[in-house]
Backbone as a printed PyTorch tensor [residue, N CA C, xyz], in Angstrom:
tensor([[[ 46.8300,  62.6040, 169.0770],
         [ 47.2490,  63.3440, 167.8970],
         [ 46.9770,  64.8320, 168.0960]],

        [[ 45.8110,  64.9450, 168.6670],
         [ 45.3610,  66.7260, 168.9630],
         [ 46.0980,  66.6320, 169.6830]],

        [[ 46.3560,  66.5770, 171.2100],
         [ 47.5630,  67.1470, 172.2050],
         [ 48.8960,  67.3960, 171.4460]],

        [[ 49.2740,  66.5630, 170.6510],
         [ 50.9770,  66.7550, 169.9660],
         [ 50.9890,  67.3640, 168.9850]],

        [[ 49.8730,  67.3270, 168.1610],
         [ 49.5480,  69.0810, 167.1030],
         [ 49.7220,  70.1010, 168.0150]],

        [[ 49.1190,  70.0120, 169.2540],
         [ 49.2220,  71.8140, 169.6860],
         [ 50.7130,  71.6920, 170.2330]],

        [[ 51.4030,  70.5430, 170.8480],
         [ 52.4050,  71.1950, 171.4060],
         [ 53.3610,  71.3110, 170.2180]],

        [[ 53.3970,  70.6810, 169.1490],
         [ 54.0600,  71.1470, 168.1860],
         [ 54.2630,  72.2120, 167.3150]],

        [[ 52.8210,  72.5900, 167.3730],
         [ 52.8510,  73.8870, 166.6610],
         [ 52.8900,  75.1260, 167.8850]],

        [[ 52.7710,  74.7340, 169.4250],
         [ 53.0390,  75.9980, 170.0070],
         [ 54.3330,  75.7690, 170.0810]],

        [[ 55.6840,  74.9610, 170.3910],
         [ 56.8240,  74.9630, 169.5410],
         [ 57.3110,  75.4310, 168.5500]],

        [[ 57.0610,  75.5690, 167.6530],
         [ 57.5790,  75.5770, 166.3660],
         [ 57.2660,  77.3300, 166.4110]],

        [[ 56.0390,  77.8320, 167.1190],
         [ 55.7130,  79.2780, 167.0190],
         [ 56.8170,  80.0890, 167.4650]],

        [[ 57.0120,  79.2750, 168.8760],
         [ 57.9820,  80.0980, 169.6190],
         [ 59.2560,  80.1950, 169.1150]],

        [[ 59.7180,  78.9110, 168.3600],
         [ 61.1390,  79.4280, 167.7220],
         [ 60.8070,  80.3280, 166.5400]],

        [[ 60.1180,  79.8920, 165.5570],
         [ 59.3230,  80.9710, 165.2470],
         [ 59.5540,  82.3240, 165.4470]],

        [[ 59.0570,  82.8430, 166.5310],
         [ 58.9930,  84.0620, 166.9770],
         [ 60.2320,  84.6970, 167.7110]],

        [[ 61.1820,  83.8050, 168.0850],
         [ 62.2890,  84.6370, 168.0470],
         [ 62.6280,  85.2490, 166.9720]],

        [[ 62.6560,  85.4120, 166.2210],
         [ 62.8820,  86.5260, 165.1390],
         [ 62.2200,  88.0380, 165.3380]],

        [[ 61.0640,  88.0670, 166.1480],
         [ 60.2980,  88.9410, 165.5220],
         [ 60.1330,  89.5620, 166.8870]],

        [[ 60.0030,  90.8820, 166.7370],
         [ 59.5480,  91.8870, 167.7390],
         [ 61.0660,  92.5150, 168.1330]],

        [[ 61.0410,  93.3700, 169.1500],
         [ 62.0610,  93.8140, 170.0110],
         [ 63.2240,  92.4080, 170.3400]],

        [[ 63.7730,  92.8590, 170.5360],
         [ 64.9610,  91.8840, 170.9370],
         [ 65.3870,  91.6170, 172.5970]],

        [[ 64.5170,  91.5180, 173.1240],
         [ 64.7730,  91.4480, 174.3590],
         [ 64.6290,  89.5050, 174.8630]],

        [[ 65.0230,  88.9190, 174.4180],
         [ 65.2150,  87.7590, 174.1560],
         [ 65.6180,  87.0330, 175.9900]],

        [[ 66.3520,  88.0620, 176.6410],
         [ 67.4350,  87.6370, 178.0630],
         [ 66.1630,  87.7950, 179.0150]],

        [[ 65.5510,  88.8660, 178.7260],
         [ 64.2790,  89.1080, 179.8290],
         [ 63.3100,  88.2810, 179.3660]],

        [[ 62.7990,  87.8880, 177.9060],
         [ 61.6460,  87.4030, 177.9710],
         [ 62.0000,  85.6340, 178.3520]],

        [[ 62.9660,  85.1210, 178.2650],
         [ 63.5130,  83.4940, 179.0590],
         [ 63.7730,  83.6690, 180.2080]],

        [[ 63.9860,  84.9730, 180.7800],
         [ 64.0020,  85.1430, 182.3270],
         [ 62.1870,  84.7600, 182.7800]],

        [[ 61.7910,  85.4790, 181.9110],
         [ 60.0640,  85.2090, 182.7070],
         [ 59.7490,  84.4250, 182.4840]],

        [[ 58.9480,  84.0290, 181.0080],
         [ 58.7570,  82.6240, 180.9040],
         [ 59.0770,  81.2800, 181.6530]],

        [[ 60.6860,  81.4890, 182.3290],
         [ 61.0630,  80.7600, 183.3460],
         [ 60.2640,  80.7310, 184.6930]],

        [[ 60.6660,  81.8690, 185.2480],
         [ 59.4790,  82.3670, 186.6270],
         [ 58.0770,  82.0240, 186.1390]],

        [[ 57.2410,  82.3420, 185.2700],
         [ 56.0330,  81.7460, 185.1690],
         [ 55.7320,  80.2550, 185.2400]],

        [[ 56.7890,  79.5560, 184.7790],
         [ 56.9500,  78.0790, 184.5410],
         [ 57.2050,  77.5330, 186.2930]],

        [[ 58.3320,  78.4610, 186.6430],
         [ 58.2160,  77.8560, 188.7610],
         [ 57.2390,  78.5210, 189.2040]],

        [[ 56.5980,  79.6090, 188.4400],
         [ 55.3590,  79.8120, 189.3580],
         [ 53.6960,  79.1620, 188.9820]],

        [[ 53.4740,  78.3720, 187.9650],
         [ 52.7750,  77.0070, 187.5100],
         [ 53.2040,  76.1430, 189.0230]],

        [[ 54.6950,  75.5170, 188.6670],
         [ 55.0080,  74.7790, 189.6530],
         [ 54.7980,  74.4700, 190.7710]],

        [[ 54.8530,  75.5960, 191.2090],
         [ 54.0040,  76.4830, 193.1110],
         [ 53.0800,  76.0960, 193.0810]],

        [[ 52.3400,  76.8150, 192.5060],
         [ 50.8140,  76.4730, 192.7040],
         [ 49.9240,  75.1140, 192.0070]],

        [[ 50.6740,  74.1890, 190.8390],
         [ 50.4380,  73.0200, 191.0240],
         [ 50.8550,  71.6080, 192.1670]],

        [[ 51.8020,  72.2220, 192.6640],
         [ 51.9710,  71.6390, 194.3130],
         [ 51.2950,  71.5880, 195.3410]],

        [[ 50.9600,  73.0340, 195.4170],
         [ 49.8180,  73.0660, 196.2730],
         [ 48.5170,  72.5910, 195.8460]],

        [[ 47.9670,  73.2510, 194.2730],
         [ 46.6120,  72.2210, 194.6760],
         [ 46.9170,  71.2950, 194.2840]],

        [[ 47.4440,  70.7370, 193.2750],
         [ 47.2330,  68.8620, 192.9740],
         [ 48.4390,  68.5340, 192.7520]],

        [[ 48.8760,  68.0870, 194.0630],
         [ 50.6140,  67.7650, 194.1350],
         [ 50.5160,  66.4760, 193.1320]],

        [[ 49.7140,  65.3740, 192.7590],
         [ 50.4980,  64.4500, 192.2780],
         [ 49.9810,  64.5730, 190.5750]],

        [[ 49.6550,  65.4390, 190.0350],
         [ 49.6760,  65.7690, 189.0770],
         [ 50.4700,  67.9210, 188.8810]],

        [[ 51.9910,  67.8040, 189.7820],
         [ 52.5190,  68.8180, 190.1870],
         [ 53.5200,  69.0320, 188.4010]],

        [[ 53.1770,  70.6830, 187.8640],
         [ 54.1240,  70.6790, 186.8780],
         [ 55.5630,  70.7490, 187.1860]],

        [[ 56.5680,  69.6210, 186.6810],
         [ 57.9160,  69.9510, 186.4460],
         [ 58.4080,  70.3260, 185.2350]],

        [[ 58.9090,  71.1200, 184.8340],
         [ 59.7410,  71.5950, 183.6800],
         [ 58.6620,  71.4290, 182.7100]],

        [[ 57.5500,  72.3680, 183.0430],
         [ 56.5640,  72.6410, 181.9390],
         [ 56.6080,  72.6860, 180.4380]],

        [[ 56.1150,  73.0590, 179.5790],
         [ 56.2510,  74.2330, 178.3570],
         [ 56.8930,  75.5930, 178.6050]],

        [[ 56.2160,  76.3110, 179.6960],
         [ 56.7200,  77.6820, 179.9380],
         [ 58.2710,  77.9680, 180.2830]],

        [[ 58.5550,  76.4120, 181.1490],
         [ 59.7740,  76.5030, 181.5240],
         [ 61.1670,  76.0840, 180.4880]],

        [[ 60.3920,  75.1030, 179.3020],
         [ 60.8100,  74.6010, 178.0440],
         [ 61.3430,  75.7370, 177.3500]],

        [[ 59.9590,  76.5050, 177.1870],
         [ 60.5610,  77.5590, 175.9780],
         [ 61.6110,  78.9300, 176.3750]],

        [[ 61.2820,  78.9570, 177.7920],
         [ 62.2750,  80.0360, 178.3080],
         [ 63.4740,  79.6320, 178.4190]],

        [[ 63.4600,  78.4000, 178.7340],
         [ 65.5060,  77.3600, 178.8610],
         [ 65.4900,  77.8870, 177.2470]],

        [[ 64.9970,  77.2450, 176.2970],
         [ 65.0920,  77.1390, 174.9180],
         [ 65.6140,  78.8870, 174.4090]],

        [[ 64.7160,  79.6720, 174.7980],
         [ 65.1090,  81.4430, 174.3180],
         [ 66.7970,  81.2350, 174.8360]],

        [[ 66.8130,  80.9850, 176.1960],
         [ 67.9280,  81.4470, 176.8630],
         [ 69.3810,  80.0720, 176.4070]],

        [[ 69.1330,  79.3240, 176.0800],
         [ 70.2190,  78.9590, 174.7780],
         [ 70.6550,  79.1710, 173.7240]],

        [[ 69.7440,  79.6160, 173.0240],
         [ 69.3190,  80.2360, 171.6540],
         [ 70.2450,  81.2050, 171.4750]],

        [[ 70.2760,  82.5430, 172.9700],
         [ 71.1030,  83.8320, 172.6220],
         [ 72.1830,  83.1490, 172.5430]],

        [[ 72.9020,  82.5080, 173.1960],
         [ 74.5570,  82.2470, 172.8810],
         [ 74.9080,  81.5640, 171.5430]],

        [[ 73.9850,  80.6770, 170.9720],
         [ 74.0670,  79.5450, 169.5060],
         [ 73.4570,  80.6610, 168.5810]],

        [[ 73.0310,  81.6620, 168.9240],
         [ 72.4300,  82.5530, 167.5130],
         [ 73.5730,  83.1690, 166.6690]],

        [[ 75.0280,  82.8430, 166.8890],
         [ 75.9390,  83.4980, 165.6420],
         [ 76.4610,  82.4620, 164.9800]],

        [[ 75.9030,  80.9790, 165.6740],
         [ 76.7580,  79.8930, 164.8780],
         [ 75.3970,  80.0780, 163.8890]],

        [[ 73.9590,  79.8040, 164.6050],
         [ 72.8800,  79.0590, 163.5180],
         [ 73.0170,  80.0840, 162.4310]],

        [[ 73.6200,  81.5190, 162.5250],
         [ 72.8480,  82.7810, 161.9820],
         [ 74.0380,  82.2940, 160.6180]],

        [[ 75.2930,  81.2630, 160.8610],
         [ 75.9750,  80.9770, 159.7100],
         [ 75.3550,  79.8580, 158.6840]],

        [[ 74.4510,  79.1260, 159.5960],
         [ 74.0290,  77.8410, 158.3940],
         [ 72.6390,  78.4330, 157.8430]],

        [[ 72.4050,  77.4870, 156.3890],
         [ 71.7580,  77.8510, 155.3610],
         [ 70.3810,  76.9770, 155.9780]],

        [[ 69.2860,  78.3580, 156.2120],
         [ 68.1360,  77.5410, 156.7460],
         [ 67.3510,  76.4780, 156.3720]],

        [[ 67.3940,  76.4460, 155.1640],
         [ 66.9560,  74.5180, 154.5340],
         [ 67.6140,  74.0460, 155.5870]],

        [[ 68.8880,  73.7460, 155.4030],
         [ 69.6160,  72.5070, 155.7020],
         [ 69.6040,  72.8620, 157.5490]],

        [[ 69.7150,  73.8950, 157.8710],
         [ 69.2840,  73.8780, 159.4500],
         [ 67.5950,  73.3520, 160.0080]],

        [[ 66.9750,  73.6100, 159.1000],
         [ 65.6940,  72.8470, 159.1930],
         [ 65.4540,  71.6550, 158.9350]],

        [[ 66.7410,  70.8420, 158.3660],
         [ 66.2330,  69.4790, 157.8880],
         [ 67.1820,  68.8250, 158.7850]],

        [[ 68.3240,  68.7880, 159.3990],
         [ 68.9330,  68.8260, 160.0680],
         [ 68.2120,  68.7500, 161.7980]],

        [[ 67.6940,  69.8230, 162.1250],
         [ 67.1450,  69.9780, 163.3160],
         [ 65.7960,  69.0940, 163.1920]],

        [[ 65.1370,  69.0350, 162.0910],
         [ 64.0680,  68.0090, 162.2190],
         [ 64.7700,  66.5200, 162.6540]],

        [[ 65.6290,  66.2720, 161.7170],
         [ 65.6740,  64.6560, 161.7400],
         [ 66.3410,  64.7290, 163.1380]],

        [[ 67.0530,  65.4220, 163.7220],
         [ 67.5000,  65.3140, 165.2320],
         [ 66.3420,  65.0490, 166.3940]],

        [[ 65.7010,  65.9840, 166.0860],
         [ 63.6540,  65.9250, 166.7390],
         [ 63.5010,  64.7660, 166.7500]],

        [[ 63.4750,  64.1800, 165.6850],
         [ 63.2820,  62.7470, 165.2770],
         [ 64.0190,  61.6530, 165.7590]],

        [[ 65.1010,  61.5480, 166.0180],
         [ 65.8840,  60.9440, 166.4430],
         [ 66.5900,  60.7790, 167.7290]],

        [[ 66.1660,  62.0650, 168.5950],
         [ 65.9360,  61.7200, 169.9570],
         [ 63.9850,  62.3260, 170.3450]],

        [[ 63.3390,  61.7990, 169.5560],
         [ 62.2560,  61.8300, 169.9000],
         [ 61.5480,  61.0750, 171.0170]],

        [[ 62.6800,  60.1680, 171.2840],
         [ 62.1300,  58.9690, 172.6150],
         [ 62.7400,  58.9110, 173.8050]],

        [[ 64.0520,  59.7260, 174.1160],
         [ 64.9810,  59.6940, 174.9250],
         [ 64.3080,  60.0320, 176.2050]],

        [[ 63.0760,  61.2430, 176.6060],
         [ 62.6160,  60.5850, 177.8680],
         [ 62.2040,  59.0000, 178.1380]],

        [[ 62.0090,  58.5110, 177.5340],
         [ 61.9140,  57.1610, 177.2540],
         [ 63.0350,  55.7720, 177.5560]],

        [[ 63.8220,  56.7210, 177.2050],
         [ 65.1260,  55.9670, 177.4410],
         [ 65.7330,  55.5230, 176.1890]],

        [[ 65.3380,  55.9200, 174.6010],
         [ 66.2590,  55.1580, 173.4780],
         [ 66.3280,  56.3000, 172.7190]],

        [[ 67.1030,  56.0690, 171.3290],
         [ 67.0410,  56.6980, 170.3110],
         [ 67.1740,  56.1350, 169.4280]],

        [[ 66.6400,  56.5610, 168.0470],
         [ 66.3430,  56.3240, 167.2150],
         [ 64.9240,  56.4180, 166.0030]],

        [[ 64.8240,  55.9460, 164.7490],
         [ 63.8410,  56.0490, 164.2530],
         [ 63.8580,  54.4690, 163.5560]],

        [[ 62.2640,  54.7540, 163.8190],
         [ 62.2580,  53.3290, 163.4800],
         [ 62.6970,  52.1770, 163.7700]],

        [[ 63.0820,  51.2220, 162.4520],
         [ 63.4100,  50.1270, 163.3480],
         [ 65.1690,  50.0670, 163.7490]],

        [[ 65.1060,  51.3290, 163.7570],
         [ 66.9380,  51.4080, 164.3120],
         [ 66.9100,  52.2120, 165.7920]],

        [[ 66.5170,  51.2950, 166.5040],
         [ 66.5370,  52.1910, 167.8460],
         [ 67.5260,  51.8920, 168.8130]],

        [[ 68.0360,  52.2660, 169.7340],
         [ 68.6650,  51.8270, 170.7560],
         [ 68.7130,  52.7540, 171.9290]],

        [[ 68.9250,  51.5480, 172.7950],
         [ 68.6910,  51.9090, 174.3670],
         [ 69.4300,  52.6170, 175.0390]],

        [[ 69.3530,  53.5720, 175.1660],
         [ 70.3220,  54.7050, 176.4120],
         [ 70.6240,  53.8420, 177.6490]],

        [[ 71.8390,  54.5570, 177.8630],
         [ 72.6520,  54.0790, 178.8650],
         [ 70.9840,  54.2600, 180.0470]],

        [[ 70.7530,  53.5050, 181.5200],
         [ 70.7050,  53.3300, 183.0160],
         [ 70.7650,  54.4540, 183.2660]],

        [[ 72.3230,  55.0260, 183.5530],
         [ 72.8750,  56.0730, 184.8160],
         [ 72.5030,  57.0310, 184.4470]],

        [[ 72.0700,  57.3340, 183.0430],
         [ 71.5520,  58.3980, 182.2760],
         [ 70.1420,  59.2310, 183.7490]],

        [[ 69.5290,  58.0870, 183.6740],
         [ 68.3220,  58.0430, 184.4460],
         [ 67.7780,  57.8500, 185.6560]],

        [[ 69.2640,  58.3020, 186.0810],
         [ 69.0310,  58.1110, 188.0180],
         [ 68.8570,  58.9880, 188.9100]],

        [[ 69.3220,  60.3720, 188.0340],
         [ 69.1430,  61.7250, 189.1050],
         [ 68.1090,  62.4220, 188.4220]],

        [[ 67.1690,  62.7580, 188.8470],
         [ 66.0330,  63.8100, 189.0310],
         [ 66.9060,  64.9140, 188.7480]],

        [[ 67.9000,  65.3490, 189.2080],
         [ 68.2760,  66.9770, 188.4200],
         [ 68.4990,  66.6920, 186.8400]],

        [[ 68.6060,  65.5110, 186.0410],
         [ 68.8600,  65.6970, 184.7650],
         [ 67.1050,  65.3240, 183.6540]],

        [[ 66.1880,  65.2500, 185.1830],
         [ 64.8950,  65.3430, 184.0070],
         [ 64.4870,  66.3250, 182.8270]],

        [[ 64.9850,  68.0520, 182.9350],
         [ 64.8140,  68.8690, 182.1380],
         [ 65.4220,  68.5770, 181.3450]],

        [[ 67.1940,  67.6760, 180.7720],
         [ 67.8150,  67.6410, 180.0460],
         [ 66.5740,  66.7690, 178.9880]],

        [[ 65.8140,  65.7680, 179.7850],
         [ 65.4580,  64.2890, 179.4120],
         [ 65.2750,  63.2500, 179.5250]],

        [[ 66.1160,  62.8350, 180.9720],
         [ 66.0880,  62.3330, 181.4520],
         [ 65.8820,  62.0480, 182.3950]],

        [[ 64.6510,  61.2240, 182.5440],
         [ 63.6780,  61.1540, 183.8480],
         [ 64.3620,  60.3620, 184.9790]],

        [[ 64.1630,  60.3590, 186.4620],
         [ 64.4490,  59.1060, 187.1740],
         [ 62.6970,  58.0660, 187.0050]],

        [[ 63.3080,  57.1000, 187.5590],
         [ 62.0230,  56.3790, 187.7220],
         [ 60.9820,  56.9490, 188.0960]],

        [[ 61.1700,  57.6130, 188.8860],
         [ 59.9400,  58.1230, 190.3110],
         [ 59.4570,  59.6830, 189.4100]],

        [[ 59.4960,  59.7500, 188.3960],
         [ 59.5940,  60.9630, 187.6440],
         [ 58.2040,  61.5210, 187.8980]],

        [[ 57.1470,  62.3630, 187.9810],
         [ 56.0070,  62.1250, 187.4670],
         [ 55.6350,  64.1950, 186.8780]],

        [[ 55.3880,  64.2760, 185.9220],
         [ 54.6430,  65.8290, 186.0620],
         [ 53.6850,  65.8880, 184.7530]],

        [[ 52.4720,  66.6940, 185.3380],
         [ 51.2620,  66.9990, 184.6370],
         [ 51.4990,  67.1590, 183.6110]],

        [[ 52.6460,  68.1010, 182.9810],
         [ 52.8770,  68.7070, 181.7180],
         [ 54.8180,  68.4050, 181.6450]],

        [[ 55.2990,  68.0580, 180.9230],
         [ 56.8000,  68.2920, 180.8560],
         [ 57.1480,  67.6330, 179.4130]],

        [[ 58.3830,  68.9050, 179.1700],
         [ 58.3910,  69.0810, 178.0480],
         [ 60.1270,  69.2670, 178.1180]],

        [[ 61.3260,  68.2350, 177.5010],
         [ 62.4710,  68.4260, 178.2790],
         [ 63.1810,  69.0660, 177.0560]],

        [[ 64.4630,  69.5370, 177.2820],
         [ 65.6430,  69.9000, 175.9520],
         [ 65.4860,  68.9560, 175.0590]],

        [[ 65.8370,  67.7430, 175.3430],
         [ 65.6550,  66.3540, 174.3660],
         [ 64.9610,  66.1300, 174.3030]],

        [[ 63.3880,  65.7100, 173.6150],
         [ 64.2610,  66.2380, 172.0770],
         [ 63.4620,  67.5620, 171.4350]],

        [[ 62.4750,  68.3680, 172.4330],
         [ 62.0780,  69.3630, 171.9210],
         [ 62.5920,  70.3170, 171.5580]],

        [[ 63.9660,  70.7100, 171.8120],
         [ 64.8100,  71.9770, 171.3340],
         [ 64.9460,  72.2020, 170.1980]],

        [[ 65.2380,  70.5850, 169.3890],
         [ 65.4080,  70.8040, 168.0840],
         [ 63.9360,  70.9400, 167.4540]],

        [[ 62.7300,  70.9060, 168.0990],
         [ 61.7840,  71.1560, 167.1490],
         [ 61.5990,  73.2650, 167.5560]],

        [[ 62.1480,  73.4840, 168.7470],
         [ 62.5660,  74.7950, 168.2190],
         [ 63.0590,  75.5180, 167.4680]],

        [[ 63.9650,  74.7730, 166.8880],
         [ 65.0720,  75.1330, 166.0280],
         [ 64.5390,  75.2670, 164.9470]],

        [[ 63.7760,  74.0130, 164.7510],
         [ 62.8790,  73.7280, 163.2170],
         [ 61.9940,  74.7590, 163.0900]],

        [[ 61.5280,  75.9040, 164.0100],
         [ 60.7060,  76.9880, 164.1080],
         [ 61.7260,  78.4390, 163.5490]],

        [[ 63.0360,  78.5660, 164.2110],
         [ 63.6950,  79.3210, 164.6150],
         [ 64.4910,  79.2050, 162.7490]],

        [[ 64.5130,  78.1230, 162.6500],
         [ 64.6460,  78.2930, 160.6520],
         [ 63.8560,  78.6870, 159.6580]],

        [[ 62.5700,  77.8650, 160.2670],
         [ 61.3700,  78.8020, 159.3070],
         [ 61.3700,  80.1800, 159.3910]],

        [[ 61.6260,  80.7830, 160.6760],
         [ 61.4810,  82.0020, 160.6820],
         [ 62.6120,  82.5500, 159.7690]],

        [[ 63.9250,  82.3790, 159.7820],
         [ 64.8390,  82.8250, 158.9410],
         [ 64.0600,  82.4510, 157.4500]],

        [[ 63.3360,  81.6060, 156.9140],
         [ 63.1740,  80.9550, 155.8880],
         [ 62.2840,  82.5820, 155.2710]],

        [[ 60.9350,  82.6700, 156.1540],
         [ 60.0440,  83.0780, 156.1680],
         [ 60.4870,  84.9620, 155.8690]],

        [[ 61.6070,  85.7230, 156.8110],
         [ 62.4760,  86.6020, 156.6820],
         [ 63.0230,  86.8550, 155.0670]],

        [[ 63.8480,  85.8260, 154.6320],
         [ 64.0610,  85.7770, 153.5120],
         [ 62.9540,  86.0030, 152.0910]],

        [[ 61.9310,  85.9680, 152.2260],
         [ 60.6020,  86.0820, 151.3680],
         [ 60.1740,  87.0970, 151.5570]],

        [[ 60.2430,  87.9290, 150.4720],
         [ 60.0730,  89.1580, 149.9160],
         [ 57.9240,  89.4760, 150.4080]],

        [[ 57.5510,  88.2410, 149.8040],
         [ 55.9290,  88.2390, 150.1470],
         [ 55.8050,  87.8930, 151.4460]],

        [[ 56.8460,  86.9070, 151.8430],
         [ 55.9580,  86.5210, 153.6430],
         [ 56.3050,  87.9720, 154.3960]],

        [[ 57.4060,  89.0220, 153.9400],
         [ 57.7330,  89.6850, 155.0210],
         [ 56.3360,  90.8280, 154.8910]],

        [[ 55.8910,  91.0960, 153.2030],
         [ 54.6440,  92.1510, 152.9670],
         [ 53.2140,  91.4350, 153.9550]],

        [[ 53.2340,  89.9650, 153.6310],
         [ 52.3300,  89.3770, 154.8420],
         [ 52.1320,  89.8810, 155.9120]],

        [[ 53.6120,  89.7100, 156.7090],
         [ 53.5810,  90.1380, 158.2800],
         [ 53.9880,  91.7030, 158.4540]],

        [[ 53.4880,  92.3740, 156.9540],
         [ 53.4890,  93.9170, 157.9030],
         [ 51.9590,  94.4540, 158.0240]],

        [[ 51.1150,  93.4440, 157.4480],
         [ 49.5130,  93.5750, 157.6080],
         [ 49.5850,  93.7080, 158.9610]],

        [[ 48.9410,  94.4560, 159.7530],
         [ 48.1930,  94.4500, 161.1170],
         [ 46.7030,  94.1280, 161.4160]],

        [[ 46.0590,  93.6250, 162.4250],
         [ 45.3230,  93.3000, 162.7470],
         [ 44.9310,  93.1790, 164.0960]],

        [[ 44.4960,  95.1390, 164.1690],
         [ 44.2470,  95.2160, 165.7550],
         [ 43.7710,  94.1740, 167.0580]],

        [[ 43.0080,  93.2080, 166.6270],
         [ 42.3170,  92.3810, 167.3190],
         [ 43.4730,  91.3000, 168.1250]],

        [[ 44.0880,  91.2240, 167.1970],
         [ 45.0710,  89.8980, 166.6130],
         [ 46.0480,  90.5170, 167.4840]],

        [[ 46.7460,  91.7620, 167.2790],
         [ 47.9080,  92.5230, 168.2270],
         [ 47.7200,  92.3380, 169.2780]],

        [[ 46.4600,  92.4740, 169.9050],
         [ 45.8870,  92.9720, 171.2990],
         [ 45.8760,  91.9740, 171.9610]],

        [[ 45.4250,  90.6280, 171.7240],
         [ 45.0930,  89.4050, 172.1470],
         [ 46.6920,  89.2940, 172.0850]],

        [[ 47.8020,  89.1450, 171.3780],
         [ 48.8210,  88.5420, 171.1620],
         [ 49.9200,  89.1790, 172.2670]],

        [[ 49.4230,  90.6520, 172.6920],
         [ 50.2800,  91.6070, 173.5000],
         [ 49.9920,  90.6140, 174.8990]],

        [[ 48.7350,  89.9770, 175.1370],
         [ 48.3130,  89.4480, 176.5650],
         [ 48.2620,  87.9160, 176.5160]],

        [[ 48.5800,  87.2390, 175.6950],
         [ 48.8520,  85.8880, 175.3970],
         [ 49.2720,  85.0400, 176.8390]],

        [[ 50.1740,  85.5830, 177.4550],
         [ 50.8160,  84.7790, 178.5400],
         [ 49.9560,  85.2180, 179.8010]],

        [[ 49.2500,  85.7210, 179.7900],
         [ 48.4580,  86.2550, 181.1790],
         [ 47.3640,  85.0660, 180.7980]],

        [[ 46.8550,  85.2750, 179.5880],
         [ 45.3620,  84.1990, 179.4410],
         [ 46.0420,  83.4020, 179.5220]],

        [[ 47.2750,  82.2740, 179.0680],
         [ 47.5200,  81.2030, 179.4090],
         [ 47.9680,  81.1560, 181.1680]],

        [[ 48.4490,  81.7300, 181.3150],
         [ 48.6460,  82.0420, 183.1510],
         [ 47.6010,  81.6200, 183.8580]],

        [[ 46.5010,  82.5330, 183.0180],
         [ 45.3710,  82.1710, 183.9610],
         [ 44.4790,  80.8990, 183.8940]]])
């Protein structure tokens, strides 16, 4: 339950946080990417059989770098319903590395061929022989990006959340400017 609180809520931050800051959205999924093959590297070398494939780092940078092209359709739907929407999708391919979908007791089994090539593990689909320390694929975490990437529109829209986030808090800035180096390291 603690491991899937944090990756959920460091999810949900990052869509989240596309909204906010400079807009450099193309460079910051360019790095995040490179940091994610450069995890990769060096979990190969020291502990190849716990080696990261398609990390978090590499998750959320695919995720930024989809985002820019779908940001004039989402920027048309009404963020409730893009948030309730993108949840129950979360939800509903919540198992597909797994091989099914569904909730509850309505599940069903994904196609086999789905699951035979190793190049479609980032989509979700694992081969057998799959194995990595950390991985985190499009299916079905994108849409819990999304579910971030609405709050933030939600959050935008609020006259008080926006007086909230013009409080500063030197400490809080400073740590937040170097965020990816301490997790790096």
């Amino acid at each position: 339950i603690w491991q899937q609180a944090i990756c959920w809520t460091f999810i949900l931050i990052a869509g989240f946080s596309f909204h906010l800051g400079r807009r450099h959205h193309l460079r910051r999924g360019l790095f995040l990417n490179a940091c994610g093959l450069l995890i990769t590297a060096v979990t190969l070398i020291a502990v190849p059989s716990e080696a990261i494939w398609f990390g978090i780092l590499n998750f959320m940078g695919c995720a930024i770098l989809m985002t820019i092209p779908l940001e004039s359709v989402l920027q048309r739907l009404r963020p409730e319903a893009g948030l309730v929407v993108s949840f129950s999708l979360f939800l509903l391919l919540r198992n597909v590395p797994g091989g099914t979908i569904g909730i509850g007791p309505w599940v069903w089994k994904l196609p086999a061929s789905l699951y035979r090539f190793r190049v479609l593990a980032p989509l979700g689909f694992p081969d057998p022989l799959f194995r990595s320390g950390d991985y985190f694929p499009m299916l079905p975490w994108y849409f819990l990006f999304l579910c971030g990437w609405f709050l933030g529109k939600l959050f935008q829209k609020s006259p008080r959340c926006r007086e909230i986030a013009r409080v500063k808090t030197p400490i809080l800035s400073a740590i937040g400017r170097k965020t990816i180096w301490i997790y790096m390291l």
